[in-house]
mmCIF file of C-alpha atoms and ligand atoms in Angstrom:
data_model
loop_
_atom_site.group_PDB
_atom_site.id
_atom_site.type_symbol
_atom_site.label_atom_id
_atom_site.label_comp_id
_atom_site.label_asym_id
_atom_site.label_seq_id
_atom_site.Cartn_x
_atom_site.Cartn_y
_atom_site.Cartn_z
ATOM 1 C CA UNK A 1 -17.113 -9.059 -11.523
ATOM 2 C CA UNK A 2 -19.043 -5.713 -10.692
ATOM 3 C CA UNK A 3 -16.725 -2.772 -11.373
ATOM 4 C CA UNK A 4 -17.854 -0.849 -8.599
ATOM 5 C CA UNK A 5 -17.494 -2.968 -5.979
ATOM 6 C CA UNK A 6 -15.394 -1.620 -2.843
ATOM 7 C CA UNK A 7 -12.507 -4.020 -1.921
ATOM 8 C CA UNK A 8 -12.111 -1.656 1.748
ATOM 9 C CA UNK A 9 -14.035 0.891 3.693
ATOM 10 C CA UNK A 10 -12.961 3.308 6.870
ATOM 11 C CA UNK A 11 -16.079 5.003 8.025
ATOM 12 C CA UNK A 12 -15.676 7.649 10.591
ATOM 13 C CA UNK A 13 -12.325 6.577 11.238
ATOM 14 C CA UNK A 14 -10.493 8.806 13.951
ATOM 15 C CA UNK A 15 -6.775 8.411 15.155
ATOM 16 C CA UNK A 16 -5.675 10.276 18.115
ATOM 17 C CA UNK A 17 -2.293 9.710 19.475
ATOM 18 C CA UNK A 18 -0.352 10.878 22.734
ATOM 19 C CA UNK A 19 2.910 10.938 23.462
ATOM 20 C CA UNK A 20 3.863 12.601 26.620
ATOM 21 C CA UNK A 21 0.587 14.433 27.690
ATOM 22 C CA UNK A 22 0.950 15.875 23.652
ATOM 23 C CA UNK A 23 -2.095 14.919 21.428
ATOM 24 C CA UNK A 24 -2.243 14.497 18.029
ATOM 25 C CA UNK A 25 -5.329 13.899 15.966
ATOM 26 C CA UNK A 26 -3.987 12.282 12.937
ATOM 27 C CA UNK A 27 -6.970 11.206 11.217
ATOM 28 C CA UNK A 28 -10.593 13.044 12.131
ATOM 29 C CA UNK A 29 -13.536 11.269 11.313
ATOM 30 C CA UNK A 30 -12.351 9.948 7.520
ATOM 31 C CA UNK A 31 -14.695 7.559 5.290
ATOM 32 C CA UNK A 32 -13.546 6.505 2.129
ATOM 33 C CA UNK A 33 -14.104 3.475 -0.030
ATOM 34 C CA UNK A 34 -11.717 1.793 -1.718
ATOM 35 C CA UNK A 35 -12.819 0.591 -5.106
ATOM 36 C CA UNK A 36 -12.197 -2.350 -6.946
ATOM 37 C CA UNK A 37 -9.760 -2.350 -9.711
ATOM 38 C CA UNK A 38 -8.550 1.116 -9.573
ATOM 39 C CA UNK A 39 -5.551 2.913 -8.331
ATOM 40 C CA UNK A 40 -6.435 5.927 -5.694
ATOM 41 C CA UNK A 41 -4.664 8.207 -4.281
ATOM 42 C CA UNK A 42 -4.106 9.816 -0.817
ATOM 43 C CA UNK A 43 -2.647 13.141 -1.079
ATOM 44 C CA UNK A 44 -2.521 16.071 1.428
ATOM 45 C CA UNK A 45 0.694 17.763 2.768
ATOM 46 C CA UNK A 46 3.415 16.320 4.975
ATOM 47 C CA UNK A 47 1.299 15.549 8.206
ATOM 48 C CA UNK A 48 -1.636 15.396 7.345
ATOM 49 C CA UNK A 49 -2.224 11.852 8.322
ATOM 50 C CA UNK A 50 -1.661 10.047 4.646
ATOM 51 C CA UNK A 51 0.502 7.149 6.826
ATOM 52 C CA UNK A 52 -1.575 6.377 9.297
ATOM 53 C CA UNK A 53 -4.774 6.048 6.997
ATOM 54 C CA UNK A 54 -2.759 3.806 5.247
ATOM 55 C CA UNK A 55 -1.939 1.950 8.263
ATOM 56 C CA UNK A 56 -6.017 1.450 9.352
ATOM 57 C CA UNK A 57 -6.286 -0.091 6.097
ATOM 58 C CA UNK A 58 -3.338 -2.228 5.801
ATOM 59 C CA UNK A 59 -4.428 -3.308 9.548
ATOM 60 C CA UNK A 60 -0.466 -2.213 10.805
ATOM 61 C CA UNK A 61 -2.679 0.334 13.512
ATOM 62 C CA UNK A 62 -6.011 0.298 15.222
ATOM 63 C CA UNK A 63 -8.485 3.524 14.894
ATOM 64 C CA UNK A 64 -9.554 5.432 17.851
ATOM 65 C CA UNK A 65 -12.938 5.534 16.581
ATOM 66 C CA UNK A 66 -15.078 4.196 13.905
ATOM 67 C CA UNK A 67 -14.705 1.509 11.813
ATOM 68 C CA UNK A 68 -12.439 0.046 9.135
ATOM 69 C CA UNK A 69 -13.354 -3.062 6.748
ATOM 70 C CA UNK A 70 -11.769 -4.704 3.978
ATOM 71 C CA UNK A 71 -13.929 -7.042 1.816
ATOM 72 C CA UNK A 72 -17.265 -7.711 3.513
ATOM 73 C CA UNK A 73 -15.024 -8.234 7.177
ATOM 74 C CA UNK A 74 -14.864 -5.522 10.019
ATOM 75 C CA UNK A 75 -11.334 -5.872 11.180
ATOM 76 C CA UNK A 76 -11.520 -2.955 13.472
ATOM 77 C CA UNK A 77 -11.885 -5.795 16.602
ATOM 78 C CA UNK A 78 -9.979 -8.438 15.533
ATOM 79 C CA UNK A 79 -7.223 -9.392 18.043
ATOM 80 C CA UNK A 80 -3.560 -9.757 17.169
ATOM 81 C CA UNK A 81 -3.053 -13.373 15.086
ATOM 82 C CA UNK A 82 -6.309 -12.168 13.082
ATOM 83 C CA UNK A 83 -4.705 -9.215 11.932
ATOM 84 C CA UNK A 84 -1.071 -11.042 10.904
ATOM 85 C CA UNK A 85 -3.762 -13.086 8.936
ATOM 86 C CA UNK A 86 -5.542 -10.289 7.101
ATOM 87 C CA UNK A 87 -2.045 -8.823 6.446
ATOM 88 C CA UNK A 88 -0.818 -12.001 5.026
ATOM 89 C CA UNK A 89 -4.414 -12.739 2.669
ATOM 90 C CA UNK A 90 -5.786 -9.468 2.368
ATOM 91 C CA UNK A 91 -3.715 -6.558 2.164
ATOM 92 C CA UNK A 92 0.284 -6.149 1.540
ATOM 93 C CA UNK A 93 1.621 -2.764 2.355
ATOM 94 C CA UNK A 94 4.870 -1.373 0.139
ATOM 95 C CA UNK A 95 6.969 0.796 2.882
ATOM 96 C CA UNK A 96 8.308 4.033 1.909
ATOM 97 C CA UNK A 97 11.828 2.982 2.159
ATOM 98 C CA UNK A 98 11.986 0.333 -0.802
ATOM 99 C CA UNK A 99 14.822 -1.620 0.742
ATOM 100 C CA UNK A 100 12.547 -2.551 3.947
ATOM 101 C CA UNK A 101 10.498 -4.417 2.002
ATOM 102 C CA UNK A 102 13.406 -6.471 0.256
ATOM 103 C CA UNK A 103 16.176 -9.038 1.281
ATOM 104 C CA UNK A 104 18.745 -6.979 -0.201
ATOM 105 C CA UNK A 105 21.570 -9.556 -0.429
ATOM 106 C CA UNK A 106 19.438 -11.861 -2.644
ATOM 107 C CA UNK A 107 18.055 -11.494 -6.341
ATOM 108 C CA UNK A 108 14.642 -9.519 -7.434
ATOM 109 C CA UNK A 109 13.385 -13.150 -8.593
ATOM 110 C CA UNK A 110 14.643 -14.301 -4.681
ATOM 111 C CA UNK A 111 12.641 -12.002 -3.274
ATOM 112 C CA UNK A 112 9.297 -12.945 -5.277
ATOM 113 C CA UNK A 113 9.255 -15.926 -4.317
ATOM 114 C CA UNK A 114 9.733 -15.551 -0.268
ATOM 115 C CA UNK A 115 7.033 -13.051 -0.793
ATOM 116 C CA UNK A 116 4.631 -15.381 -3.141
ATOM 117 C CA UNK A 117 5.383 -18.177 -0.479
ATOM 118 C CA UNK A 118 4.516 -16.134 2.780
ATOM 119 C CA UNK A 119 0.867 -15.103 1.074
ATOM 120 C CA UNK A 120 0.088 -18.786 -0.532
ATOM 121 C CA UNK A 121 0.463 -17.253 -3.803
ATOM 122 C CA UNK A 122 1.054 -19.930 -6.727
ATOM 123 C CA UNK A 123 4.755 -20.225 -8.339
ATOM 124 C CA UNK A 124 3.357 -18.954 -11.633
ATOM 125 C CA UNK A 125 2.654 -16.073 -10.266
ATOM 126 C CA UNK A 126 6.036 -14.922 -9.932
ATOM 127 C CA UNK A 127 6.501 -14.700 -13.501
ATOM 128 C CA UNK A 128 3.270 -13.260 -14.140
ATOM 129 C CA UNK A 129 3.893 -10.018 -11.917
ATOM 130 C CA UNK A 130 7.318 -9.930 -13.875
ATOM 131 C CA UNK A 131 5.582 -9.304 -16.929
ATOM 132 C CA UNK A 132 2.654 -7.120 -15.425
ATOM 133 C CA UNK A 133 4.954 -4.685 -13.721
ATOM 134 C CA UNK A 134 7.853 -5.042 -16.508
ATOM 135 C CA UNK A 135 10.619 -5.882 -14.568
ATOM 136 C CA UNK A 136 12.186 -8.446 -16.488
ATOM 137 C CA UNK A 137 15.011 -6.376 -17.657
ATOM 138 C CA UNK A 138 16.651 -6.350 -13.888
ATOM 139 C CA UNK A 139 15.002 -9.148 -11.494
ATOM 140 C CA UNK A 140 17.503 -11.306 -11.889
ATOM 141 C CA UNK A 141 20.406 -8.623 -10.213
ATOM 142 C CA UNK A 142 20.491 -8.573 -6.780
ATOM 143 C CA UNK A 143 18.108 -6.482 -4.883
ATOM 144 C CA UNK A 144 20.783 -4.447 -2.737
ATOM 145 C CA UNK A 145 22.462 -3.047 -6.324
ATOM 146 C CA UNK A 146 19.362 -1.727 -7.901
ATOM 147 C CA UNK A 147 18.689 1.854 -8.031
ATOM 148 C CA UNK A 148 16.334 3.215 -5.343
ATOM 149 C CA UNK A 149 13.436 2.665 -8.298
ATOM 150 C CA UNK A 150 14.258 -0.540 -9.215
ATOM 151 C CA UNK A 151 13.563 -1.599 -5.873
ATOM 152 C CA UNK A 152 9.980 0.145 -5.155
ATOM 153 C CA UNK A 153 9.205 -1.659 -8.556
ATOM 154 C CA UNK A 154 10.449 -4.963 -7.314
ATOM 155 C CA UNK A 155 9.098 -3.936 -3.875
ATOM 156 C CA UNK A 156 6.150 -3.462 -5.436
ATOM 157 C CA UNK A 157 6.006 -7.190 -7.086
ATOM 158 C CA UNK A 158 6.215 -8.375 -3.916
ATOM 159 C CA UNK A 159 3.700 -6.977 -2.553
ATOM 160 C CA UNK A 160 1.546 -8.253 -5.908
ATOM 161 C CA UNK A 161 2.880 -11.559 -6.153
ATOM 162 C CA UNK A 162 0.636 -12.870 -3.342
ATOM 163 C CA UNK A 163 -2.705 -12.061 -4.751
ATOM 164 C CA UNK A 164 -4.152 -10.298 -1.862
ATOM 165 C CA UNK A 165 -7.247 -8.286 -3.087
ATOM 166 C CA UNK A 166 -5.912 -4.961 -1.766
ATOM 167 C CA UNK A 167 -1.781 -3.477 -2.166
ATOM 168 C CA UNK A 168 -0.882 -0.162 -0.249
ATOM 169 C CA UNK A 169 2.178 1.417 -1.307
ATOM 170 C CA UNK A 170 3.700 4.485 0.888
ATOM 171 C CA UNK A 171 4.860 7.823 -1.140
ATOM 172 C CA UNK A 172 6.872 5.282 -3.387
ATOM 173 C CA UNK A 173 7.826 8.197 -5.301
ATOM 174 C CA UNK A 174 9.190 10.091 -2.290
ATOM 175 C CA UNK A 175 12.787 9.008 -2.317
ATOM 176 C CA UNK A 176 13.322 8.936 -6.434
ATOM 177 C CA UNK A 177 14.406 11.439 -9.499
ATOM 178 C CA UNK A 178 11.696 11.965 -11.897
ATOM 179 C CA UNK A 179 12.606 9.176 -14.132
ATOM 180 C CA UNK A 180 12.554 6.363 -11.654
ATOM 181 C CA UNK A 181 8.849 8.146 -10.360
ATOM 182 C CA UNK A 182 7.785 7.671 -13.929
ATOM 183 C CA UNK A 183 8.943 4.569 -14.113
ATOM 184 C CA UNK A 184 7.246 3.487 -10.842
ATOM 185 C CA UNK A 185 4.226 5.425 -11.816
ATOM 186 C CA UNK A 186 3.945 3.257 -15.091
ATOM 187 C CA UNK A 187 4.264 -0.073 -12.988
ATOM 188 C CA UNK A 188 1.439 1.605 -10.905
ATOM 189 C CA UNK A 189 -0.966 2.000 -13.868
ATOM 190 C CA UNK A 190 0.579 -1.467 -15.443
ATOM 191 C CA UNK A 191 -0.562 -3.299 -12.199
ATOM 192 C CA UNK A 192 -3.865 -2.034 -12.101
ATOM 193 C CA UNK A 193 -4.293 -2.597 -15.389
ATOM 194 C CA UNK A 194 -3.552 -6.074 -14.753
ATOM 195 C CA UNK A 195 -6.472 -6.088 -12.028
ATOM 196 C CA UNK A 196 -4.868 -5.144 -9.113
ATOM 197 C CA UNK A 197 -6.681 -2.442 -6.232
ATOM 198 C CA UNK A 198 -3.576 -0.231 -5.554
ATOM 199 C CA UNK A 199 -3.960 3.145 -2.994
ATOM 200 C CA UNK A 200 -0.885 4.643 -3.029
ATOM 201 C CA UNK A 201 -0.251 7.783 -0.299
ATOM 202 C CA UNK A 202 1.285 10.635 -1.830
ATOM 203 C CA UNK A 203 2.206 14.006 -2.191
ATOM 204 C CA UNK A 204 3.624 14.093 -5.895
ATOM 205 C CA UNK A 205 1.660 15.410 -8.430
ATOM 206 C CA UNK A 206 2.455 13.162 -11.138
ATOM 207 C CA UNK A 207 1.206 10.323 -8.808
ATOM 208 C CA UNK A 208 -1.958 11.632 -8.275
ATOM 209 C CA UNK A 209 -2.690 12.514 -11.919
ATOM 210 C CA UNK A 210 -2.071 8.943 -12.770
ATOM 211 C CA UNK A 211 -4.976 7.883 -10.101
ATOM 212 C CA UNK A 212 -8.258 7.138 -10.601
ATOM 213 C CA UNK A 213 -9.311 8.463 -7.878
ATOM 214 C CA UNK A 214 -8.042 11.171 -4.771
ATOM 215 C CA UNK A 215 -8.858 11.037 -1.526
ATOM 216 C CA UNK A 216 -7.379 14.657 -0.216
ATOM 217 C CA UNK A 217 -6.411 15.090 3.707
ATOM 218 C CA UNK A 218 -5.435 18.287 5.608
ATOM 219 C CA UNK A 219 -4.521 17.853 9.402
ATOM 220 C CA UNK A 220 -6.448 14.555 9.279
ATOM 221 C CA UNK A 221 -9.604 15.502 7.811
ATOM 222 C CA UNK A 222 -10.746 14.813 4.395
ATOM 223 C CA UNK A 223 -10.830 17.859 2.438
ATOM 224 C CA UNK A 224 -11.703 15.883 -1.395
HETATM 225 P P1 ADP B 301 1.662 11.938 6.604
HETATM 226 O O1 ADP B 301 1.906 10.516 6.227
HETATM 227 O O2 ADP B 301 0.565 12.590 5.828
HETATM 228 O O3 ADP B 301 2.911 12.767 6.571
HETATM 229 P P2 ADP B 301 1.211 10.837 9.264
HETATM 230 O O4 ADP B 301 0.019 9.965 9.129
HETATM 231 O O5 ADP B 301 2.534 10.191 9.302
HETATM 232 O O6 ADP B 301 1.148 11.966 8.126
HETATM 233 O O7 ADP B 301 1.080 11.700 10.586
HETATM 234 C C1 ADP B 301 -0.076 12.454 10.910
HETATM 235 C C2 ADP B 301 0.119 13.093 12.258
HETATM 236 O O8 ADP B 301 0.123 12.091 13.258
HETATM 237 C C3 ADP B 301 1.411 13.859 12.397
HETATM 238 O O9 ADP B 301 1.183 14.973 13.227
HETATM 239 C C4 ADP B 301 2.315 12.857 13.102
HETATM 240 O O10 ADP B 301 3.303 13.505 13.862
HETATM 241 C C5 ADP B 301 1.323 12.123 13.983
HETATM 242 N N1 ADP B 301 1.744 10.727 14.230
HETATM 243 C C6 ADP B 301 1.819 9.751 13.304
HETATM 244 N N2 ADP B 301 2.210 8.596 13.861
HETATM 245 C C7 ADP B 301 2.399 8.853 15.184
HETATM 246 C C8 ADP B 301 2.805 8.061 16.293
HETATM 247 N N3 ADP B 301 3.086 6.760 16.158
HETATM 248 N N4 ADP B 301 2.886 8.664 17.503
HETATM 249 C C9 ADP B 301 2.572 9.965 17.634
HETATM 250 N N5 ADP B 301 2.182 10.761 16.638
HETATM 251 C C10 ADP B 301 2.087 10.228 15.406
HETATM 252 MG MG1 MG B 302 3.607 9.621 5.538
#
């Protein structure tokens, strides 16, 4: 497999919102590739359009402009049940908010398996991720009494489990002490280890020094 191949590409991507007559112009003309294999980072400060780049890619929003492609496929175009497809095959987003991703009234190992299922993944997967990401010790609990890092590692899993060639996970730092953010930051480097193309938006420091890679936005432009 080449080692520099790019799993996903925005090029010129621009985002402009309005709400009420107000505009916003959340992302400005951003290209960045996504490489294979390697964990990047977006970082910038609150604002500055890390969510919404992460939605282009994850195919959750459409750009104003430009164009955004993951593997060798444009999806900018693609109409509605194309989309749910790419976000079930190709790319599996992590939300902030760990227990959105989960069903919180059944077990970690529960949970795998819905999300293996929904994405086609294989059953021996689920065990697999287990042991990539190192959550053996509390997968078999149920996801609504973990700690709030517990479940972005789990939540993370998930999003794993299913094989898809590209995993998006939003500040999963953000709501978590420094030893859960270690902890999540080691299942980070643990998955990509593994083979996995993680880009993870964030404004934590010890995330980005654990990336590859940063892609740096102020008020929607890239500045690195
Ligand atoms: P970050 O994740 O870096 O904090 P966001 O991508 O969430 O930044 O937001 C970038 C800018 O776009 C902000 O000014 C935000 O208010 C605006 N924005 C994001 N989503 C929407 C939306 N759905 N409607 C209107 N404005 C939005
Ligand atoms: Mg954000």
């Amino acid at each position: 497999m080449n080692d520099h191949a790019v799993v996903a590409r925005v090029d010129r991507v621009s985002r402009l919102f309005e709400v009420r007559g107000e505009r916003v112009l959340a992302l400005d003309e951003v290209t960045a590739d996504v490489p294979r294999g390697r964990l990047l980072a977006i970082a910038g400060p609150s604002g500055s359009g890390k969510s919404t780049l992460l939605a282009e890619l994850g195919a959750l929003d459409r750009p104003t402009t430009g164009t955004v492609t993951i593997g060798d496929r444009d999806i900018t175009a693609l109409g509605r049940r194309a989309r749910r497809s790419i976000r079930r095959t190709q790319v599996a987003t992590v939300l902030p908010q760990p227990s959105d991703n989960l069903l919180v009234r059944r077990t970690g190992v529960h949970n795998l398996r819905v999300a293996m299922r929904q994405r086609g993944g294989m059953a021996s997967w689920v065990q697999r991720v287990i042991d990539d990401v190192d959550i053996g010790d509390f997968v078999d609990r149920m996801a609504g009494t973990m700690s709030g890092g517990e479940q972005q590692r789990l939540a993370l899993a998930c999003a794993l489990v299913g094989g898809t060639p590209l995993v998006l996970a939003d500040e999963p730092t953000g709501a978590l002490d420094d030893v859960s953010a270690g902890h999540v930051i080691d299942a980070l480097v643990r998955a990509v280890s593994f083979g996995a193309t993680i880009v993870v938006a964030t404004h934590d420091p010890a995330v980005m020094d654990a990336c590859h890679q940063v892609v740096r936005l102020d008020h929607g432009r890239r500045v690195e």
